[in-house]
mmCIF file of C-alpha atoms and ligand atoms in Angstrom:
data_model
loop_
_atom_site.group_PDB
_atom_site.id
_atom_site.type_symbol
_atom_site.label_atom_id
_atom_site.label_comp_id
_atom_site.label_asym_id
_atom_site.label_seq_id
_atom_site.Cartn_x
_atom_site.Cartn_y
_atom_site.Cartn_z
ATOM 1 C CA MET A 1499 -78.528 8.333 -69.931
ATOM 2 C CA LYS A 1500 -81.301 9.083 -66.818
ATOM 3 C CA ILE A 1501 -79.763 7.783 -63.674
ATOM 4 C CA ALA A 1502 -81.267 6.826 -59.926
ATOM 5 C CA VAL A 1503 -80.230 7.699 -57.043
ATOM 6 C CA LEU A 1504 -80.813 5.556 -53.878
ATOM 7 C CA GLY A 1505 -80.237 8.081 -50.653
ATOM 8 C CA TYR A 1506 -79.834 11.834 -50.403
ATOM 9 C CA GLY A 1507 -77.466 12.193 -47.599
ATOM 10 C CA THR A 1508 -74.241 13.253 -47.880
ATOM 11 C CA ILE A 1509 -72.843 11.163 -50.680
ATOM 12 C CA GLY A 1510 -75.665 10.793 -52.687
ATOM 13 C CA SER A 1511 -76.643 14.745 -52.890
ATOM 14 C CA GLY A 1512 -72.147 14.475 -53.202
ATOM 15 C CA VAL A 1513 -72.575 12.257 -56.647
ATOM 16 C CA VAL A 1514 -75.796 14.869 -58.063
ATOM 17 C CA GLU A 1515 -73.272 17.480 -57.090
ATOM 18 C CA VAL A 1516 -70.856 15.895 -59.523
ATOM 19 C CA ILE A 1517 -72.878 15.367 -62.247
ATOM 20 C CA ASN A 1518 -74.249 18.929 -62.167
ATOM 21 C CA THR A 1519 -71.453 20.779 -61.730
ATOM 22 C CA ASN A 1520 -69.187 18.851 -64.355
ATOM 23 C CA ALA A 1521 -71.985 17.603 -67.199
ATOM 24 C CA GLY A 1522 -69.992 18.786 -69.859
ATOM 25 C CA SER A 1523 -67.091 16.864 -69.654
ATOM 26 C CA ILE A 1524 -68.615 13.039 -68.310
ATOM 27 C CA ALA A 1525 -70.930 13.599 -71.257
ATOM 28 C CA LYS A 1526 -67.657 13.747 -73.015
ATOM 29 C CA ARG A 1527 -66.456 11.080 -71.309
ATOM 30 C CA SER A 1528 -69.604 8.631 -71.441
ATOM 31 C CA GLY A 1529 -70.490 9.535 -74.805
ATOM 32 C CA GLU A 1530 -73.575 10.177 -73.602
ATOM 33 C CA THR A 1531 -75.321 12.985 -71.413
ATOM 34 C CA VAL A 1532 -76.171 11.973 -68.054
ATOM 35 C CA GLU A 1533 -79.625 13.460 -66.155
ATOM 36 C CA VAL A 1534 -80.832 12.064 -62.758
ATOM 37 C CA LYS A 1535 -84.651 12.019 -62.962
ATOM 38 C CA TYR A 1536 -84.873 10.516 -59.974
ATOM 39 C CA VAL A 1537 -83.652 10.696 -56.280
ATOM 40 C CA LEU A 1538 -85.102 8.879 -54.064
ATOM 41 C CA ASP A 1539 -85.212 9.020 -50.062
ATOM 42 C CA LEU A 1540 -87.566 8.721 -46.900
ATOM 43 C CA ARG A 1541 -87.288 12.636 -46.351
ATOM 44 C CA ASP A 1542 -88.498 15.845 -48.194
ATOM 45 C CA PHE A 1543 -85.850 18.133 -49.055
ATOM 46 C CA PHE A 1544 -88.232 21.104 -49.252
ATOM 47 C CA GLY A 1545 -86.667 24.253 -50.807
ATOM 48 C CA ASP A 1546 -84.295 21.901 -52.930
ATOM 49 C CA PRO A 1547 -84.305 21.308 -56.147
ATOM 50 C CA VAL A 1548 -83.914 17.337 -55.752
ATOM 51 C CA GLN A 1549 -87.194 18.470 -54.551
ATOM 52 C CA ASP A 1550 -88.652 18.093 -58.214
ATOM 53 C CA ILE A 1551 -86.954 14.502 -58.858
ATOM 54 C CA LEU A 1552 -87.729 13.503 -55.238
ATOM 55 C CA VAL A 1553 -89.811 10.166 -54.866
ATOM 56 C CA HIS A 1554 -89.928 7.778 -51.821
ATOM 57 C CA ASP A 1555 -91.420 4.574 -53.408
ATOM 58 C CA TYR A 1556 -88.598 2.463 -55.246
ATOM 59 C CA SER A 1557 -90.581 0.561 -57.700
ATOM 60 C CA VAL A 1558 -91.014 4.169 -59.428
ATOM 61 C CA ILE A 1559 -87.433 3.789 -59.837
ATOM 62 C CA ALA A 1560 -87.606 -0.109 -60.651
ATOM 63 C CA GLU A 1561 -89.848 -0.343 -62.975
ATOM 64 C CA ASP A 1562 -89.351 2.921 -65.558
ATOM 65 C CA ASP A 1563 -86.827 1.186 -68.381
ATOM 66 C CA GLU A 1564 -85.366 4.518 -68.807
ATOM 67 C CA ILE A 1565 -83.414 4.497 -66.307
ATOM 68 C CA GLY A 1566 -79.546 2.361 -67.115
ATOM 69 C CA VAL A 1567 -77.966 3.522 -64.283
ATOM 70 C CA VAL A 1568 -78.637 3.030 -60.050
ATOM 71 C CA VAL A 1569 -76.671 5.472 -57.221
ATOM 72 C CA GLU A 1570 -76.463 3.110 -54.171
ATOM 73 C CA THR A 1571 -75.198 5.574 -51.503
ATOM 74 C CA MET A 1572 -77.910 4.650 -48.642
ATOM 75 C CA GLY A 1573 -75.360 2.734 -46.539
ATOM 76 C CA GLY A 1574 -76.406 -0.391 -45.030
ATOM 77 C CA THR A 1575 -77.657 -3.877 -46.271
ATOM 78 C CA LYS A 1576 -80.978 -3.290 -45.502
ATOM 79 C CA PRO A 1577 -83.030 -2.602 -48.221
ATOM 80 C CA ALA A 1578 -79.616 -1.604 -49.495
ATOM 81 C CA TYR A 1579 -79.756 -5.188 -51.182
ATOM 82 C CA ASP A 1580 -82.769 -5.852 -51.992
ATOM 83 C CA PHE A 1581 -82.662 -2.399 -54.265
ATOM 84 C CA VAL A 1582 -79.827 -3.275 -55.995
ATOM 85 C CA LYS A 1583 -79.981 -6.813 -56.873
ATOM 86 C CA THR A 1584 -83.574 -5.693 -57.915
ATOM 87 C CA ALA A 1585 -81.710 -3.352 -60.471
ATOM 88 C CA LEU A 1586 -79.652 -5.597 -61.574
ATOM 89 C CA LEU A 1587 -82.380 -8.301 -62.040
ATOM 90 C CA LYS A 1588 -84.286 -5.966 -64.455
ATOM 91 C CA GLY A 1589 -81.428 -4.744 -65.749
ATOM 92 C CA LYS A 1590 -80.008 -1.974 -64.539
ATOM 93 C CA SER A 1591 -76.236 -1.366 -63.556
ATOM 94 C CA VAL A 1592 -75.650 -0.175 -60.122
ATOM 95 C CA CYS A 1593 -72.884 2.504 -58.880
ATOM 96 C CA THR A 1594 -72.551 1.652 -54.706
ATOM 97 C CA SER A 1595 -69.955 3.431 -52.120
ATOM 98 C CA ASN A 1596 -71.319 0.810 -49.758
ATOM 99 C CA LYS A 1597 -68.515 -0.939 -48.382
ATOM 100 C CA GLU A 1598 -71.182 -2.916 -45.361
ATOM 101 C CA LEU A 1599 -73.536 -4.178 -49.165
ATOM 102 C CA VAL A 1600 -69.999 -4.997 -51.182
ATOM 103 C CA ALA A 1601 -68.376 -7.088 -48.190
ATOM 104 C CA ALA A 1602 -71.663 -8.770 -47.842
ATOM 105 C CA HIS A 1603 -72.730 -9.628 -50.869
ATOM 106 C CA GLY A 1604 -70.752 -8.222 -53.223
ATOM 107 C CA ALA A 1605 -69.523 -11.870 -55.049
ATOM 108 C CA GLU A 1606 -73.701 -12.565 -55.869
ATOM 109 C CA LEU A 1607 -74.694 -8.963 -57.406
ATOM 110 C CA ILE A 1608 -70.848 -9.391 -59.314
ATOM 111 C CA GLN A 1609 -72.657 -12.838 -60.699
ATOM 112 C CA ILE A 1610 -76.187 -11.213 -61.872
ATOM 113 C CA ALA A 1611 -74.614 -8.320 -63.094
ATOM 114 C CA ALA A 1612 -73.210 -10.722 -65.217
ATOM 115 C CA GLU A 1613 -75.193 -12.954 -66.509
ATOM 116 C CA LYS A 1614 -77.617 -9.431 -67.090
ATOM 117 C CA LYS A 1615 -74.942 -7.771 -69.241
ATOM 118 C CA VAL A 1616 -74.678 -4.574 -67.277
ATOM 119 C CA ASN A 1617 -72.512 -3.489 -64.106
ATOM 120 C CA PHE A 1618 -71.844 -3.230 -60.519
ATOM 121 C CA PHE A 1619 -69.562 -1.301 -59.233
ATOM 122 C CA PHE A 1620 -67.781 0.458 -56.319
ATOM 123 C CA GLU A 1621 -64.712 2.012 -56.377
ATOM 124 C CA ALA A 1622 -65.896 4.635 -53.472
ATOM 125 C CA SER A 1623 -66.276 1.184 -51.272
ATOM 126 C CA VAL A 1624 -62.894 1.357 -50.110
ATOM 127 C CA GLY A 1625 -61.039 4.508 -50.373
ATOM 128 C CA GLY A 1626 -63.192 7.002 -50.711
ATOM 129 C CA GLY A 1627 -62.158 9.296 -54.045
ATOM 130 C CA ILE A 1628 -58.928 6.998 -54.167
ATOM 131 C CA PRO A 1629 -59.109 4.816 -57.275
ATOM 132 C CA ILE A 1630 -58.382 1.503 -55.361
ATOM 133 C CA ILE A 1631 -61.373 -0.602 -57.264
ATOM 134 C CA ARG A 1632 -60.479 -0.716 -60.452
ATOM 135 C CA PRO A 1633 -56.162 -0.460 -60.334
ATOM 136 C CA ILE A 1634 -55.875 -3.432 -58.349
ATOM 137 C CA ASN A 1635 -59.002 -5.254 -60.978
ATOM 138 C CA GLN A 1636 -57.650 -4.023 -64.610
ATOM 139 C CA CYS A 1637 -54.607 -2.710 -63.734
ATOM 140 C CA ILE A 1638 -52.247 -5.286 -61.525
ATOM 141 C CA THR A 1639 -53.529 -7.647 -62.938
ATOM 142 C CA ALA A 1640 -49.880 -9.327 -64.309
ATOM 143 C CA ASP A 1641 -49.056 -10.220 -60.798
ATOM 144 C CA GLU A 1642 -49.439 -12.539 -57.913
ATOM 145 C CA ILE A 1643 -50.372 -10.444 -55.010
ATOM 146 C CA GLU A 1644 -48.016 -10.793 -52.102
ATOM 147 C CA GLU A 1645 -49.699 -8.330 -49.972
ATOM 148 C CA ILE A 1646 -51.670 -4.974 -49.215
ATOM 149 C CA ASN A 1647 -51.376 -2.395 -46.428
ATOM 150 C CA GLY A 1648 -54.052 0.227 -45.713
ATOM 151 C CA ILE A 1649 -54.952 3.015 -43.680
ATOM 152 C CA LEU A 1650 -58.482 2.334 -44.737
ATOM 153 C CA ASN A 1651 -60.375 4.786 -42.049
ATOM 154 C CA GLY A 1652 -60.058 8.483 -41.807
ATOM 155 C CA THR A 1653 -61.627 8.897 -38.575
ATOM 156 C CA THR A 1654 -59.047 6.520 -36.924
ATOM 157 C CA ASN A 1655 -56.466 8.621 -38.920
ATOM 158 C CA PHE A 1656 -57.197 11.687 -37.695
ATOM 159 C CA ILE A 1657 -57.421 10.636 -33.720
ATOM 160 C CA LEU A 1658 -54.009 8.631 -34.391
ATOM 161 C CA THR A 1659 -52.532 11.113 -36.321
ATOM 162 C CA LYS A 1660 -53.941 13.788 -33.355
ATOM 163 C CA MET A 1661 -52.943 11.901 -30.506
ATOM 164 C CA SER A 1662 -49.437 11.807 -31.785
ATOM 165 C CA GLU A 1663 -49.185 15.571 -32.719
ATOM 166 C CA GLN A 1664 -50.072 16.429 -29.385
ATOM 167 C CA GLY A 1665 -49.955 14.290 -26.646
ATOM 168 C CA LEU A 1666 -53.473 13.776 -25.829
ATOM 169 C CA ASP A 1667 -54.578 10.107 -24.812
ATOM 170 C CA PHE A 1668 -58.455 8.787 -27.185
ATOM 171 C CA ALA A 1669 -60.930 9.653 -24.953
ATOM 172 C CA ASP A 1670 -59.344 12.923 -25.212
ATOM 173 C CA VAL A 1671 -59.095 13.070 -29.063
ATOM 174 C CA LEU A 1672 -62.268 10.940 -29.776
ATOM 175 C CA LYS A 1673 -64.688 14.026 -28.561
ATOM 176 C CA GLU A 1674 -62.130 17.125 -30.419
ATOM 177 C CA ALA A 1675 -63.616 14.649 -33.735
ATOM 178 C CA GLN A 1676 -67.003 14.593 -32.772
ATOM 179 C CA GLU A 1677 -67.231 18.054 -31.833
ATOM 180 C CA LEU A 1678 -65.629 18.352 -35.094
ATOM 181 C CA GLY A 1679 -67.732 16.102 -37.074
ATOM 182 C CA TYR A 1680 -64.656 13.850 -37.897
ATOM 183 C CA ALA A 1681 -66.448 11.016 -35.679
ATOM 184 C CA GLU A 1682 -70.189 10.030 -35.380
ATOM 185 C CA LYS A 1683 -71.459 9.778 -32.421
ATOM 186 C CA ASP A 1684 -71.639 6.249 -32.036
ATOM 187 C CA PRO A 1685 -67.847 6.189 -32.863
ATOM 188 C CA THR A 1686 -67.721 2.309 -33.042
ATOM 189 C CA ALA A 1687 -67.711 0.814 -36.879
ATOM 190 C CA ASP A 1688 -65.164 3.317 -36.531
ATOM 191 C CA VAL A 1689 -62.777 3.175 -33.714
ATOM 192 C CA GLU A 1690 -63.425 -0.730 -33.096
ATOM 193 C CA GLY A 1691 -62.033 -1.576 -36.287
ATOM 194 C CA TYR A 1692 -65.216 -2.877 -38.212
ATOM 195 C CA ASP A 1693 -65.470 -0.112 -40.871
ATOM 196 C CA ALA A 1694 -61.428 -0.804 -41.564
ATOM 197 C CA CYS A 1695 -62.322 -4.703 -41.881
ATOM 198 C CA ARG A 1696 -65.928 -4.111 -44.444
ATOM 199 C CA LYS A 1697 -63.125 -2.667 -46.353
ATOM 200 C CA ILE A 1698 -59.832 -4.832 -46.520
ATOM 201 C CA ALA A 1699 -62.075 -7.916 -46.840
ATOM 202 C CA ILE A 1700 -63.037 -6.223 -50.360
ATOM 203 C CA LEU A 1701 -59.543 -5.615 -51.181
ATOM 204 C CA THR A 1702 -58.565 -9.420 -50.088
ATOM 205 C CA SER A 1703 -61.646 -10.650 -52.240
ATOM 206 C CA LEU A 1704 -60.441 -8.577 -55.440
ATOM 207 C CA ALA A 1705 -56.508 -9.858 -55.194
ATOM 208 C CA TYR A 1706 -57.658 -13.447 -54.694
ATOM 209 C CA GLY A 1707 -60.504 -12.808 -56.793
ATOM 210 C CA LYS A 1708 -62.865 -15.128 -54.421
ATOM 211 C CA GLN A 1709 -64.981 -14.378 -51.131
ATOM 212 C CA VAL A 1710 -64.020 -13.163 -47.544
ATOM 213 C CA ASP A 1711 -66.223 -13.354 -44.985
ATOM 214 C CA TYR A 1712 -65.147 -9.861 -42.860
ATOM 215 C CA GLU A 1713 -65.634 -11.838 -39.730
ATOM 216 C CA ASP A 1714 -63.189 -14.503 -40.363
ATOM 217 C CA ILE A 1715 -60.439 -11.466 -40.379
ATOM 218 C CA TYR A 1716 -59.691 -10.650 -37.212
ATOM 219 C CA THR A 1717 -59.845 -7.135 -36.058
ATOM 220 C CA GLU A 1718 -58.620 -4.588 -33.530
ATOM 221 C CA GLY A 1719 -59.891 -1.130 -32.622
ATOM 222 C CA ILE A 1720 -56.999 1.979 -31.673
ATOM 223 C CA THR A 1721 -59.669 2.556 -28.070
ATOM 224 C CA LYS A 1722 -56.590 1.017 -26.207
ATOM 225 C CA ILE A 1723 -53.957 3.377 -27.062
ATOM 226 C CA THR A 1724 -53.009 5.776 -24.964
ATOM 227 C CA ALA A 1725 -50.246 9.126 -25.285
ATOM 228 C CA GLU A 1726 -47.918 6.561 -23.574
ATOM 229 C CA ASP A 1727 -47.824 4.888 -26.442
ATOM 230 C CA PHE A 1728 -46.366 7.427 -28.845
ATOM 231 C CA THR A 1729 -44.055 8.388 -26.751
ATOM 232 C CA TYR A 1730 -42.782 4.920 -27.151
ATOM 233 C CA ALA A 1731 -42.854 4.548 -30.626
ATOM 234 C CA LYS A 1732 -41.097 8.301 -31.043
ATOM 235 C CA LYS A 1733 -38.384 7.125 -29.730
ATOM 236 C CA VAL A 1734 -37.691 4.287 -32.022
ATOM 237 C CA ASN A 1735 -39.146 6.709 -34.536
ATOM 238 C CA SER A 1736 -42.605 5.119 -35.756
ATOM 239 C CA ALA A 1737 -46.338 6.429 -35.765
ATOM 240 C CA ILE A 1738 -48.912 4.069 -34.211
ATOM 241 C CA LYS A 1739 -50.999 3.739 -37.524
ATOM 242 C CA ILE A 1740 -54.266 1.397 -37.626
ATOM 243 C CA PHE A 1741 -53.915 -0.747 -40.642
ATOM 244 C CA GLY A 1742 -55.913 -3.315 -42.400
ATOM 245 C CA THR A 1743 -53.779 -5.533 -43.559
ATOM 246 C CA SER A 1744 -53.726 -9.043 -46.108
ATOM 247 C CA LYS A 1745 -51.307 -11.305 -47.092
ATOM 248 C CA LYS A 1746 -50.045 -14.215 -48.980
ATOM 249 C CA VAL A 1747 -47.566 -17.105 -47.438
ATOM 250 C CA GLY A 1748 -47.292 -20.083 -49.613
ATOM 251 C CA ASP A 1749 -50.752 -21.093 -50.244
ATOM 252 C CA HIS A 1750 -51.342 -19.180 -46.834
ATOM 253 C CA VAL A 1751 -53.463 -15.706 -46.345
ATOM 254 C CA TYR A 1752 -53.900 -14.169 -43.026
ATOM 255 C CA ALA A 1753 -55.834 -11.196 -43.223
ATOM 256 C CA MET A 1754 -56.127 -8.668 -40.510
ATOM 257 C CA VAL A 1755 -56.952 -4.897 -38.354
ATOM 258 C CA ALA A 1756 -54.921 -3.939 -35.844
ATOM 259 C CA PRO A 1757 -52.895 -0.781 -34.704
ATOM 260 C CA ARG A 1758 -49.061 -1.243 -35.945
ATOM 261 C CA MET A 1759 -46.187 1.014 -35.160
ATOM 262 C CA VAL A 1760 -44.441 1.375 -38.073
ATOM 263 C CA GLY A 1761 -41.111 3.014 -38.969
ATOM 264 C CA SER A 1762 -40.679 6.618 -40.156
ATOM 265 C CA ASP A 1763 -39.135 4.449 -43.583
ATOM 266 C CA HIS A 1764 -41.989 2.587 -44.758
ATOM 267 C CA PRO A 1765 -44.669 4.411 -47.147
ATOM 268 C CA LEU A 1766 -47.992 4.869 -45.660
ATOM 269 C CA TYR A 1767 -45.879 6.492 -42.284
ATOM 270 C CA SER A 1768 -47.147 9.954 -43.216
ATOM 271 C CA VAL A 1769 -49.817 9.759 -43.754
ATOM 272 C CA ASN A 1770 -51.543 11.979 -42.066
ATOM 273 C CA GLY A 1771 -54.914 13.174 -40.595
ATOM 274 C CA VAL A 1772 -58.714 12.328 -42.284
ATOM 275 C CA PHE A 1773 -56.223 11.022 -45.246
ATOM 276 C CA ASN A 1774 -55.952 7.036 -46.291
ATOM 277 C CA GLY A 1775 -52.879 5.412 -48.090
ATOM 278 C CA ILE A 1776 -52.929 1.809 -49.367
ATOM 279 C CA SER A 1777 -50.125 -0.287 -50.628
ATOM 280 C CA VAL A 1778 -49.812 -2.753 -52.370
ATOM 281 C CA THR A 1779 -46.993 -6.112 -53.378
ATOM 282 C CA GLY A 1780 -46.771 -7.189 -56.264
ATOM 283 C CA ASN A 1781 -44.616 -10.646 -56.877
ATOM 284 C CA MET A 1782 -43.037 -8.166 -60.260
ATOM 285 C CA LEU A 1783 -44.305 -4.552 -59.783
ATOM 286 C CA GLY A 1784 -42.486 -4.188 -56.053
ATOM 287 C CA ASP A 1785 -44.871 -1.617 -54.019
ATOM 288 C CA VAL A 1786 -47.144 0.659 -55.725
ATOM 289 C CA MET A 1787 -49.409 2.710 -53.271
ATOM 290 C CA PHE A 1788 -52.048 5.180 -53.944
ATOM 291 C CA TYR A 1789 -53.071 7.919 -51.544
ATOM 292 C CA GLY A 1790 -55.814 10.593 -51.428
ATOM 293 C CA ALA A 1791 -58.976 11.578 -49.593
ATOM 294 C CA GLY A 1792 -60.917 8.723 -48.371
ATOM 295 C CA ALA A 1793 -63.252 10.194 -47.147
ATOM 296 C CA GLY A 1794 -65.956 12.972 -47.581
ATOM 297 C CA LYS A 1795 -68.776 14.315 -49.827
ATOM 298 C CA LEU A 1796 -67.467 15.118 -53.265
ATOM 299 C CA PRO A 1797 -64.091 13.098 -53.429
ATOM 300 C CA THR A 1798 -66.846 9.880 -52.263
ATOM 301 C CA ALA A 1799 -68.454 10.825 -54.715
ATOM 302 C CA SER A 1800 -66.084 11.270 -57.127
ATOM 303 C CA ALA A 1801 -65.480 8.143 -57.017
ATOM 304 C CA VAL A 1802 -68.768 7.085 -57.616
ATOM 305 C CA ALA A 1803 -69.539 9.638 -60.451
ATOM 306 C CA ALA A 1804 -66.706 7.968 -62.573
ATOM 307 C CA ASP A 1805 -68.383 4.570 -61.819
ATOM 308 C CA VAL A 1806 -71.246 5.889 -63.417
ATOM 309 C CA VAL A 1807 -69.312 6.880 -66.561
ATOM 310 C CA ALA A 1808 -68.280 3.213 -66.607
ATOM 311 C CA ALA A 1809 -71.126 1.915 -66.848
ATOM 312 C CA VAL A 1810 -72.944 4.488 -69.738
ATOM 313 C CA LYS A 1811 -69.500 3.266 -71.486
ATOM 314 C CA HIS A 1812 -70.171 0.252 -71.393
ATOM 315 C CA GLN A 1813 -73.611 -0.034 -71.233
ATOM 316 C CA GLY A 1814 -74.515 -3.816 -72.701
ATOM 317 C CA GLU A 1815 -71.736 -4.637 -72.065
ATOM 318 C CA HIS A 1816 -70.356 -6.693 -68.383
ATOM 319 C CA VAL A 1817 -66.752 -6.058 -67.599
ATOM 320 C CA PRO A 1818 -65.871 -8.692 -65.499
ATOM 321 C CA ILE A 1819 -64.472 -8.997 -61.726
ATOM 322 C CA THR A 1820 -62.869 -11.575 -60.940
ATOM 323 C CA TRP A 1821 -64.749 -12.119 -57.012
ATOM 324 C CA SER A 1822 -66.485 -15.206 -57.085
ATOM 325 C CA LYS A 1823 -69.117 -16.799 -54.566
ATOM 326 C CA ASP A 1824 -66.097 -19.620 -53.558
ATOM 327 C CA LYS A 1825 -65.180 -18.732 -49.870
ATOM 328 C CA LEU A 1826 -61.799 -17.873 -49.600
ATOM 329 C CA GLU A 1827 -60.090 -19.920 -46.421
ATOM 330 C CA ILE A 1828 -58.653 -17.379 -44.222
ATOM 331 C CA THR A 1829 -55.458 -18.705 -41.956
ATOM 332 C CA PRO A 1830 -56.018 -18.189 -38.786
ATOM 333 C CA VAL A 1831 -54.269 -15.118 -37.499
ATOM 334 C CA ASP A 1832 -52.468 -17.226 -34.491
ATOM 335 C CA GLU A 1833 -49.745 -18.697 -36.923
ATOM 336 C CA MET A 1834 -49.092 -14.524 -38.695
ATOM 337 C CA GLU A 1835 -45.820 -14.051 -37.460
ATOM 338 C CA ASN A 1836 -45.061 -10.265 -36.181
ATOM 339 C CA ARG A 1837 -42.894 -8.260 -34.031
ATOM 340 C CA PHE A 1838 -44.518 -6.640 -31.132
ATOM 341 C CA PHE A 1839 -44.173 -3.606 -29.031
ATOM 342 C CA VAL A 1840 -44.448 -4.431 -25.072
ATOM 343 C CA ARG A 1841 -45.415 -2.910 -21.795
ATOM 344 C CA VAL A 1842 -44.943 -4.930 -18.383
ATOM 345 C CA GLY A 1843 -43.936 -2.773 -15.212
ATOM 346 C CA GLU A 1844 -40.104 -3.144 -13.574
ATOM 347 C CA SER A 1845 -41.195 -5.669 -11.339
ATOM 348 C CA GLU A 1846 -40.938 -8.256 -14.709
ATOM 349 C CA LYS A 1847 -38.034 -6.478 -16.133
ATOM 350 C CA SER A 1848 -35.885 -10.032 -15.643
ATOM 351 C CA LYS A 1849 -38.813 -11.995 -17.114
ATOM 352 C CA ILE A 1850 -38.321 -10.353 -20.627
ATOM 353 C CA ALA A 1851 -34.683 -11.918 -22.191
ATOM 354 C CA GLU A 1852 -36.130 -15.537 -20.253
ATOM 355 C CA GLN A 1853 -39.140 -14.828 -22.257
ATOM 356 C CA PHE A 1854 -38.507 -13.263 -25.455
ATOM 357 C CA GLY A 1855 -34.755 -13.936 -26.241
ATOM 358 C CA GLY A 1856 -32.994 -10.887 -27.156
ATOM 359 C CA VAL A 1857 -35.489 -7.964 -27.714
ATOM 360 C CA GLU A 1858 -34.959 -3.822 -29.044
ATOM 361 C CA MET A 1859 -35.287 -2.148 -25.566
ATOM 362 C CA ILE A 1860 -36.507 1.295 -26.197
ATOM 363 C CA ASP A 1861 -36.396 4.242 -23.173
ATOM 364 C CA ALA A 1862 -38.804 6.591 -23.206
ATOM 365 C CA GLY A 1863 -38.365 8.166 -19.667
ATOM 366 C CA ILE A 1864 -41.525 6.116 -17.695
ATOM 367 C CA ALA A 1865 -41.097 5.277 -14.496
ATOM 368 C CA GLY A 1866 -42.032 2.264 -12.821
ATOM 369 C CA GLU A 1867 -41.818 0.122 -16.513
ATOM 370 C CA CYS A 1868 -40.160 -0.956 -19.824
ATOM 371 C CA GLY A 1869 -40.837 -1.275 -23.203
ATOM 372 C CA PHE A 1870 -39.254 -3.159 -25.597
ATOM 373 C CA ILE A 1871 -39.739 -4.784 -29.226
ATOM 374 C CA THR A 1872 -39.826 -8.535 -29.669
ATOM 375 C CA SER A 1873 -37.846 -10.116 -32.641
ATOM 376 C CA PRO A 1874 -40.745 -12.040 -34.706
ATOM 377 C CA LEU A 1875 -42.686 -15.060 -33.201
ATOM 378 C CA GLN A 1876 -45.790 -16.407 -34.620
ATOM 379 C CA GLU A 1877 -48.796 -14.612 -32.744
ATOM 380 C CA LYS A 1878 -50.547 -17.779 -30.555
ATOM 381 C CA THR A 1879 -46.065 -17.810 -29.651
ATOM 382 C CA PHE A 1880 -46.021 -14.682 -28.008
ATOM 383 C CA ALA A 1881 -49.865 -14.714 -26.641
ATOM 384 C CA GLU A 1882 -48.246 -17.909 -24.472
ATOM 385 C CA LYS A 1883 -45.303 -15.849 -23.467
ATOM 386 C CA ALA A 1884 -47.428 -12.340 -22.668
ATOM 387 C CA LYS A 1885 -49.608 -14.840 -20.065
ATOM 388 C CA GLN A 1886 -46.261 -15.151 -17.991
ATOM 389 C CA PHE A 1887 -46.565 -11.552 -17.034
ATOM 390 C CA THR A 1888 -49.473 -9.865 -14.639
ATOM 391 C CA THR A 1889 -47.610 -6.165 -15.129
ATOM 392 C CA LEU A 1890 -48.208 -6.591 -19.354
ATOM 393 C CA ILE A 1891 -49.877 -3.203 -19.303
ATOM 394 C CA THR A 1892 -49.922 -3.327 -23.503
ATOM 395 C CA ARG A 1893 -48.665 -4.408 -27.249
ATOM 396 C CA ILE A 1894 -48.953 -3.612 -30.540
ATOM 397 C CA ARG A 1895 -47.497 -5.296 -33.691
ATOM 398 C CA VAL A 1896 -44.977 -3.306 -34.762
ATOM 399 C CA GLN A 1897 -45.313 -3.345 -38.980
ATOM 400 C CA SER A 1898 -41.995 -4.794 -41.031
HETATM 401 N N1 HSE B 61 -66.274 6.393 -41.572
HETATM 402 C C1 HSE B 61 -64.969 6.123 -42.660
HETATM 403 C C2 HSE B 61 -63.890 6.891 -42.774
HETATM 404 C C3 HSE B 61 -65.757 6.806 -44.165
HETATM 405 O O1 HSE B 61 -63.580 7.461 -41.110
HETATM 406 O O2 HSE B 61 -62.857 6.484 -42.914
HETATM 407 C C4 HSE B 61 -65.009 6.540 -45.111
HETATM 408 O O3 HSE B 61 -65.764 5.347 -45.575
#
């Protein structure tokens, strides 16, 4: 099997490395040898052996009938979407790590792959090296999925873990993370939750078999989390994590990305540093958890290369993925129930019981303010009550 890799960045070069390093076992598992015939990139890589197979023009790959599998590791949707669609229409399978592409066009690309009897695989698009797409699509198939909670972004988990361990504020840890190469120069997609939003959109689409538009998912990042919030969290044996969540309640599907206070008895409490963890709850299965390296060159490339093995094994046969183009209506987050951790100025202490009834007060020893946890409330009810406080400092949802 001859394959082509689009994009020779961190992940693309990792895929070439995995395929070369593990050529023997990959051949055994695929049923034939797998050879990278082309790498597409705008740049040159003089001195790197890849230079010999480098092309700058995608049509060389698209027009070559010998290429049976295209690996797309360029990121973004332009030109990745056109390249991937062209490959599928020409009868080539595609394996991608690109969550933007999958979240925006997954259903359409799966449909084209089905029509052409090829495959569109995207294991690496969520959770990096953690198997999660195939388990949802092929293993947890006898359950109604009731809930998914995921720490889906390594950068923000690294930042929150450091803040917790060192008592530092967000801005200081972000700077350190950028210096260490864990956060990008422009960290917006990670710290504002947009990356996790694409990933929970993909998981929710797979869990319920319909297209979830990521624009419909309420998304809140971690930029407002402070060292003081962690002081409170520790008083109640909790961590603060950013979760991608989707939850089915009756006929309603809720989805959101937001920071959460997570108790030490929760399976995701101990997922620290750059690691990711995803907990899936099925109505028969109960909870199952997936944990591992959610980002990074070789872990992510390992998942892409495993998709290549699957694509080679299933030549001439489409492996169905339950994700139709029909839109899944996400219930407005206003109606979702959560408990909330709240900080208000001490001057408004008397209003707490008035607005929220019985609450769990937390004494973190911080002068001039009060912290407490409410009972479960609808988001809109909480928002109304919170408006009554002129000294509201923050509010963070509390994971049940
Ligand atoms: N920026 C992402 C993260 C990379 O930090 O998890 C993997 O998608």
